[in-house]
XYZ file of C-alpha atoms in Angstrom:
308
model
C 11.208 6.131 -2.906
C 14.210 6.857 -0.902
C 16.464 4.260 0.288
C 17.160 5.780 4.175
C 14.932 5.036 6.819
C 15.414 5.451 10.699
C 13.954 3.421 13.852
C 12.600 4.849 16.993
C 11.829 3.034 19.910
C 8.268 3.979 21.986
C 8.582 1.563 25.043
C 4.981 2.636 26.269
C 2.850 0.509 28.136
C 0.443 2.924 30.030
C -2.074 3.048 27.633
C -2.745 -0.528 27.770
C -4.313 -3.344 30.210
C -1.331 -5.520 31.342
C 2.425 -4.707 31.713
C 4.646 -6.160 28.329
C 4.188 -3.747 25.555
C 7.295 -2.042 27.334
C 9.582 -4.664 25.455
C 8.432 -4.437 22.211
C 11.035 -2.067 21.043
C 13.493 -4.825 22.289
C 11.885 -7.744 20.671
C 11.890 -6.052 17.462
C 15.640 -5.289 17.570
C 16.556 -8.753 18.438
C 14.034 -10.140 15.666
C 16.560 -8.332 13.164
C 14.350 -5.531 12.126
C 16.933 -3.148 11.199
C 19.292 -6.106 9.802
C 16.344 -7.058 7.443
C 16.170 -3.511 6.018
C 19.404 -3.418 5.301
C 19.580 -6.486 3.364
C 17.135 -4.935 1.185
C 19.610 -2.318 0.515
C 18.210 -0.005 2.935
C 20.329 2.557 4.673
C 19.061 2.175 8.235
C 19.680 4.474 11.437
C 18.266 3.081 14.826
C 17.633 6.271 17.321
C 17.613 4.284 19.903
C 14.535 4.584 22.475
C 12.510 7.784 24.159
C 12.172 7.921 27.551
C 9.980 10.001 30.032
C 10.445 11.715 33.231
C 8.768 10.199 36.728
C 5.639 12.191 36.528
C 3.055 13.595 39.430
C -0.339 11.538 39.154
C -2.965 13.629 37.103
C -6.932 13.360 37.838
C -9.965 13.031 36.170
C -14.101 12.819 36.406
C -13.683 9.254 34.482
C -12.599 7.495 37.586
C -11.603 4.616 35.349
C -8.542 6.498 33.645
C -5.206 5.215 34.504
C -1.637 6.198 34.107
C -3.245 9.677 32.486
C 0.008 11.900 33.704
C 2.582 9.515 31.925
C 0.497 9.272 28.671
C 0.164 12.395 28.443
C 3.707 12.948 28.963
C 4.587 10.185 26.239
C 2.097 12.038 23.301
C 4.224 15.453 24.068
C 7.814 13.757 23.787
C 6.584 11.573 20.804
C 4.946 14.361 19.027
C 7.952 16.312 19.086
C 10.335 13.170 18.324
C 7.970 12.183 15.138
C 8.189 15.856 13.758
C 12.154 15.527 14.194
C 12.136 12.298 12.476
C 9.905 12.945 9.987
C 12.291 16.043 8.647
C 15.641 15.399 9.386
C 14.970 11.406 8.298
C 13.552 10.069 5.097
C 10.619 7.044 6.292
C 10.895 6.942 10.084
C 9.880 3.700 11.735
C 7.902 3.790 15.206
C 8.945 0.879 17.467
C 5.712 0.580 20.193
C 4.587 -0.011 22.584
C 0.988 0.397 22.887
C -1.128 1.850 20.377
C -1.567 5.316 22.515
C 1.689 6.193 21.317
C 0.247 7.085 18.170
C -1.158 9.945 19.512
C 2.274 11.419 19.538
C 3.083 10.007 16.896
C 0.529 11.310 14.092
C 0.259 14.796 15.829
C 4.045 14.791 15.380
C 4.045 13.890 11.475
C 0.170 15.765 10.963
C 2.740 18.620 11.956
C 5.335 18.059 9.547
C 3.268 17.335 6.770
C 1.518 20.800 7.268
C 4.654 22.320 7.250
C 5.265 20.553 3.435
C 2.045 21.975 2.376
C 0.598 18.647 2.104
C -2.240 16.481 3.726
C -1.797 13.145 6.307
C -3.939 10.112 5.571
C -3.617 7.438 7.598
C -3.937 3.527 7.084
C -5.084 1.910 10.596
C -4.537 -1.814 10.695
C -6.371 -2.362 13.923
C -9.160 -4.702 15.723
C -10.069 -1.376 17.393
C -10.970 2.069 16.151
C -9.769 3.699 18.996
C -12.169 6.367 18.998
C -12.714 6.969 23.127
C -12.651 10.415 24.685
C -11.243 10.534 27.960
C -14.965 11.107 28.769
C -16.300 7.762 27.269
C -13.566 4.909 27.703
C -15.142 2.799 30.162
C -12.049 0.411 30.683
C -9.628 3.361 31.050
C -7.271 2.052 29.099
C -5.835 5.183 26.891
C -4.844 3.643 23.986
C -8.185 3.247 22.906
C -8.257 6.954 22.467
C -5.699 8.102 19.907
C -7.714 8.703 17.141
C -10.336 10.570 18.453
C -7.065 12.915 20.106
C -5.401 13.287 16.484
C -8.635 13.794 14.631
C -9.288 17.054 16.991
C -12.600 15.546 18.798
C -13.131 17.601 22.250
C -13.019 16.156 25.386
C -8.853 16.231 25.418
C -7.620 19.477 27.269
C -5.346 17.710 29.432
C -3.582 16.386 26.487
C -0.821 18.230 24.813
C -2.576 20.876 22.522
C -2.797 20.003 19.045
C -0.617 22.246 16.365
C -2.917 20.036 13.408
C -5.604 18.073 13.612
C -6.086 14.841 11.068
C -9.186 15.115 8.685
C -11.144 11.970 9.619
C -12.098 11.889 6.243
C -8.086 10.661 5.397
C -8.415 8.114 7.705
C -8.914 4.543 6.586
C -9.607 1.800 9.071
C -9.079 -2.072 7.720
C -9.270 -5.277 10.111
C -11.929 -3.617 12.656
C -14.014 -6.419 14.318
C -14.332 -4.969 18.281
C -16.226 -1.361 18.230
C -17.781 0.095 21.352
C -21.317 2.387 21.178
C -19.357 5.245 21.881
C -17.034 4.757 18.539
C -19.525 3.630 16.668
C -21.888 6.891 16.952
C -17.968 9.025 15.747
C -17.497 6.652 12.962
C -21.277 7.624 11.568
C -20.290 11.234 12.653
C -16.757 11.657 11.414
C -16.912 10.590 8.202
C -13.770 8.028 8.774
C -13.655 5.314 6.169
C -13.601 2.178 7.886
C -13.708 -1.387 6.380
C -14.366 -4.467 9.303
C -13.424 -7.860 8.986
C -17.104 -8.851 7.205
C -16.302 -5.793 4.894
C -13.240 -7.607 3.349
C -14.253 -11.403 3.888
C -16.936 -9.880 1.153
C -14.673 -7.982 -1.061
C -11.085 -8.801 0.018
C -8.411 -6.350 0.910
C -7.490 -4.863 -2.312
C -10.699 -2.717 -3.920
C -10.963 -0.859 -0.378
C -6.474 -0.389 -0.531
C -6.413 0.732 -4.029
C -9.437 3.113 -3.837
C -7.863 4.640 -0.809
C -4.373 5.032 -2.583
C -5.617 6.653 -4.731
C -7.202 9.874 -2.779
C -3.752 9.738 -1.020
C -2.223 9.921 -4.694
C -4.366 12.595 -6.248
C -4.011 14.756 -3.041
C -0.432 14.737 -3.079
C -1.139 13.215 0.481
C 1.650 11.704 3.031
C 0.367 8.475 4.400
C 0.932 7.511 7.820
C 0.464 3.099 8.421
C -0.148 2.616 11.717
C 0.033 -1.423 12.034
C -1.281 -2.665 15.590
C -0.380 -6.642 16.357
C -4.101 -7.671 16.860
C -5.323 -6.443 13.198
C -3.679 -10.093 12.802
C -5.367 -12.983 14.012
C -4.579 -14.525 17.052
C -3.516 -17.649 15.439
C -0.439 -16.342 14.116
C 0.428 -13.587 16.121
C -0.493 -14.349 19.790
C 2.154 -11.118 21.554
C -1.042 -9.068 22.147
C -3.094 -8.288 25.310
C -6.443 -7.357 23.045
C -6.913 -10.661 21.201
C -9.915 -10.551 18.833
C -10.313 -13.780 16.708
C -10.910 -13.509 13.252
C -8.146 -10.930 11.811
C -6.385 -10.861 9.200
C -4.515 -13.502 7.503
C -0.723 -14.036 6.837
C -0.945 -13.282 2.832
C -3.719 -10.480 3.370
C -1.343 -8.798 5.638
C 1.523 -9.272 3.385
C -0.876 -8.448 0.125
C -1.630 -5.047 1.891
C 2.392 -4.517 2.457
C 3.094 -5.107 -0.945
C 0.681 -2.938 -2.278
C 1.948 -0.735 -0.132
C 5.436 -0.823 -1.188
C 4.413 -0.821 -4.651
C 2.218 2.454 -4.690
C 5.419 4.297 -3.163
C 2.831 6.511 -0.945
C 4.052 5.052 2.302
C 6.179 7.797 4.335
C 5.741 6.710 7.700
C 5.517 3.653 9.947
C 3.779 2.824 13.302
C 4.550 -1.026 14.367
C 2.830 -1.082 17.960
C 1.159 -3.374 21.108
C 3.683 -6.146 20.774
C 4.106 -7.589 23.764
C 6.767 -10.294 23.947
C 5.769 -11.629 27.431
C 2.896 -13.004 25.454
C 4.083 -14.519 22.487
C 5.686 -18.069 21.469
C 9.627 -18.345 20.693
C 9.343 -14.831 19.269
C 7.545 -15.626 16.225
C 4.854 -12.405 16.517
C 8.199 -10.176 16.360
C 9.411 -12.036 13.767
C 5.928 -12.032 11.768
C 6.308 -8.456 12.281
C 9.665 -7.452 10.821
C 8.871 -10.132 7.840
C 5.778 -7.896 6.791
C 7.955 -4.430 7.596
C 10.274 -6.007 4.856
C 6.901 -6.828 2.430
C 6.327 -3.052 3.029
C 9.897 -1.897 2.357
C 10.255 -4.448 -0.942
C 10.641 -8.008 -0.439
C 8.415 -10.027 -2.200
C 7.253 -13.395 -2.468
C 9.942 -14.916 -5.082
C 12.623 -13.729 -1.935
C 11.280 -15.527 0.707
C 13.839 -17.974 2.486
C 12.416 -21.650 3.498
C 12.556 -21.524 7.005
C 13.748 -24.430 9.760
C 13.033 -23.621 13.151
């Protein structure tokens, strides 16, 4: 695996409920997140945040849709920013943000990796599928629809066209415990692997990781993690508006980053809806960077004793 990676801030908070997620680029950097990559021998390159224009107010027949002109305006500057990143820099790093952003995001990198002559599988760490149309989110809240958008569903013509969509089939889901009618009927339909919190209290995390890894492997894929704060539970990572008890655990997180960083598949990151207006003397941001650094190859014989 290379050695150079580069970090991007997304300070997007449309998408989402309540105001916060804006900062999470911020919190991040002052957690350390680029100085712990660098300690690992990482050459790191921060690219400093994306920004948007003011933008005129877009309608639609789902009266509950909000802030639809600025995501939409965030997915076309983020698309185009991931596809940069993802050629001109070896492992890019998305700083969120809420988890909308990874509309951009994916569609950016789906993008590049069709221009490699290679597939995109992606690894969503997530309470939530986020498999809305704008037709069928009844809260209105946009980042619940990403993955539909990426995967090519209809339903999203006021959204930047797509250049490639994302076969649902190299999608995995892990940590999903909130799922609306609407997502569940896609799931069935799409064909989108997807293991819930039940799923790996049964099995644990590492038959469902390995047996993914390994259609990324023999398909020459790229894989895309896309890490949302609530795939966590609660408990230990409280900077998130969409609290769902009953993620996933400190080691199962880091057991997923390590295998991760061992199976060397891993060419892009997503680390999104922190929001540090919600969380306790920083420690979500913190919990975050120490798992980016189980992904990018720490492991357990390096960890520090902490005092706080």
């Amino acid at each position: 695996m290379s050695r150079s990676c580069s970090i991007l801030g997304a300070p997007i908070q449309t998408g989402a409920s309540q105001p916060g997620c804006l900062m999470g680029p911020a919190s991040l950097r002052t957690a350390g997140l680029g100085k712990t990559l660098a300690d690992l021998g990482w050459s790191v390159r921060d690219l400093g945040d994306l920004s948007i224009a003011p933008q005129q107010a877009l309608s639609h027949a789902n009266a509950a849709i909000h802030d639809l002109a600025e995501t939409r305006a965030w997915i076309e500057v983020l698309a185009s920013a991931a596809f940069d990143a993802a050629r001109d820099h070896d492992f890019p790093i998305f700083m969120g943000g809420d988890h909308s952003m990874a509309a951009g995001t994916v569609a950016g990198l789906a993008r590049h990796a069709a221009g490699q002559g290679r597939p995109l599988f992606i690894l969503w760490l997530d309470a939530h599928p986020d498999l809305h149309t704008l037709a069928t989110t009844e809260s209105g809240n946009l980042h619940g629809t990403p993955v539909a958008y990426f995967t090519g569903e209809p339903g999203f013509e006021i959204y930047p066209p797509l250049s490639h969509a994302v076969d649902p089939r190299n999608i995995c889901m892990m940590g999903i415990r909130s799922v609306d009618p609407a997502e569940h009927e896609l799931i069935l339909r799409s064909g989108i692997e997807v293991h819930d919190m039940r799923a790996i209290d049964e099995t644990g995390v590492l038959p469902p990781l390995r047996a993914f890894l390994e259609r990324v492997r023999a398909a020459n894929g790229m894989l895309h993690l896309s890490f949302d704060v609530d795939f966590l539970d609660p408990d230990i990572a409280p900077a998130v508006g969409t609290t769902v008890p009953g993620g996933a655990t400190f080691r199962e997180a880091h057991l997923i980053m390590e295998t991760l960083c061992d199976s060397g598949l891993v060419t892009s990151l997503d680390l999104v809806e922190l929001n540090p207006f919600l969380d306790e003397r920083g420690r979500t941001a913190k919990l975050m960077c120490d798992l980016t650094a189980s992904l990018f190859g720490r492991r357990v014989l390096d960890r520090m004793t902490r005092s706080y």
